[in-house]
Amino acid sequence: KAGVTQTPRYLIKTRGQQVTLSCSPISGHRSVSWYQQTPGQGLQFLFEYFSETQRNKGNFPGRFSGRQFSNSRSEMNVSTLELGDSALYLCASSRRGGAETQYFGPGTRLLVL
Amino acid sequence: GQQLNQSPQSMFIQEGEDVSMNCTSSSIFNTWLWYKQDPGEGPVLLIALYKAGELTSNGRLTAQFGITRKDSFLNISASIPSDVGIYFCAGLSDYGGSQGNLIFGKGTKLSVKP
């Protein structure tokens, strides 16, 4: 069974640009969550999607948005990039979310110059 | 908000040594998860614990869900070089709730003793 896949793996952008990251969950998983990981803040929850609906949102500005498609694939968008947005962005999937354990993808390393 | 205190922050291991780390919180959790992350990769689930007092093993790894539901422990026996990496604990406080309730510790970095 294929794991969670994320594309691209690495990305370099400049301040002010926008970026879209993609996540394909494990087959049969309908919940996708996104996290930002930085050395200083650790793993911080961005949002969770389940059946194409955003079910929960972390404490991030509106520049961070996401969506989920009918095949459960999810995208995350960051507009007007700032230097502080440089991070490893991880997505994780589970069948139904909630108390179920979630499985992480390898992440997208974003560098904002 | 809820926080997990994970300790130690870092430790050095010599091959063959046993390793212990733990996570504590002032809040009660219903699920405890332990992950390992290698550089540039996503966290990989090691052990999941769903019941207070539960003791679960995965090879040389053993984890326990504290009886108070406010802590969890991970032990690695007879460590080997490939055990190096960062270990994260994560707690989930709300059955049926969103994944937003998954709280992560800051991680324990395991390195090889020079």
Coordinates of C-alpha atoms in Angstrom, one line a residue, chain A residues 9 31 33 35 37 40-43 45 48 55-56 88 90 94 97-106 109, chain B residues 31 33 35 37 39-45 48 50 88 92 94-102 104-106:
Chain A
R9 CA 9.8 17.8 -2.2
S31 CA -8.8 13.0 6.4
S33 CA -4.1 17.4 7.9
Y35 CA 1.5 20.9 9.6
Q37 CA 7.5 22.4 11.1
G40 CA 11.9 27.1 16.7
Q41 CA 8.2 26.2 16.8
G42 CA 8.2 22.5 16.2
L43 CA 5.2 20.9 14.5
F45 CA -1.2 22.3 13.0
E48 CA -7.6 19.5 8.5
R55 CA -13.0 20.6 9.7
N56 CA -10.5 22.4 11.8
L88 CA 9.0 21.8 6.2
L90 CA 4.0 18.1 6.2
S94 CA -6.0 9.0 8.3
G97 CA -9.4 11.7 11.5
G98 CA -10.2 12.2 15.2
A99 CA -8.7 9.6 17.5
E100 CA -7.3 7.7 14.6
T101 CA -3.5 7.7 14.2
Q102 CA -2.3 9.7 11.2
Y103 CA 0.5 8.8 8.8
F104 CA 2.8 11.5 7.6
G105 CA 4.2 12.2 4.1
P106 CA 7.9 13.1 3.6
R109 CA 10.9 21.8 2.1
Chain B
T31 CA -4.3 8.8 22.8
L33 CA 1.6 8.5 19.8
Y35 CA 7.0 9.2 16.0
Q37 CA 11.7 11.6 12.2
P39 CA 16.4 14.5 8.6
G40 CA 14.4 15.9 5.7
E41 CA 11.7 13.3 6.1
G42 CA 8.3 13.2 7.7
P43 CA 7.6 11.6 11.1
V44 CA 7.1 7.9 11.0
L45 CA 4.6 6.4 13.5
A48 CA 0.1 4.2 19.3
Y50 CA -5.1 4.1 23.3
F88 CA 8.3 13.0 19.0
L92 CA -4.8 13.5 21.3
D94 CA -10.6 14.4 22.0
Y95 CA -12.1 11.2 20.8
G96 CA -13.9 11.8 17.5
G97 CA -12.5 15.3 17.4
S98 CA -10.5 16.8 14.6
Q99 CA -6.8 16.2 14.2
G100 CA -6.4 19.7 15.4
N101 CA -6.4 18.3 18.8
L102 CA -3.2 16.4 18.2
F104 CA 3.2 17.5 19.6
G105 CA 6.2 17.6 22.0
K106 CA 9.3 19.4 20.9

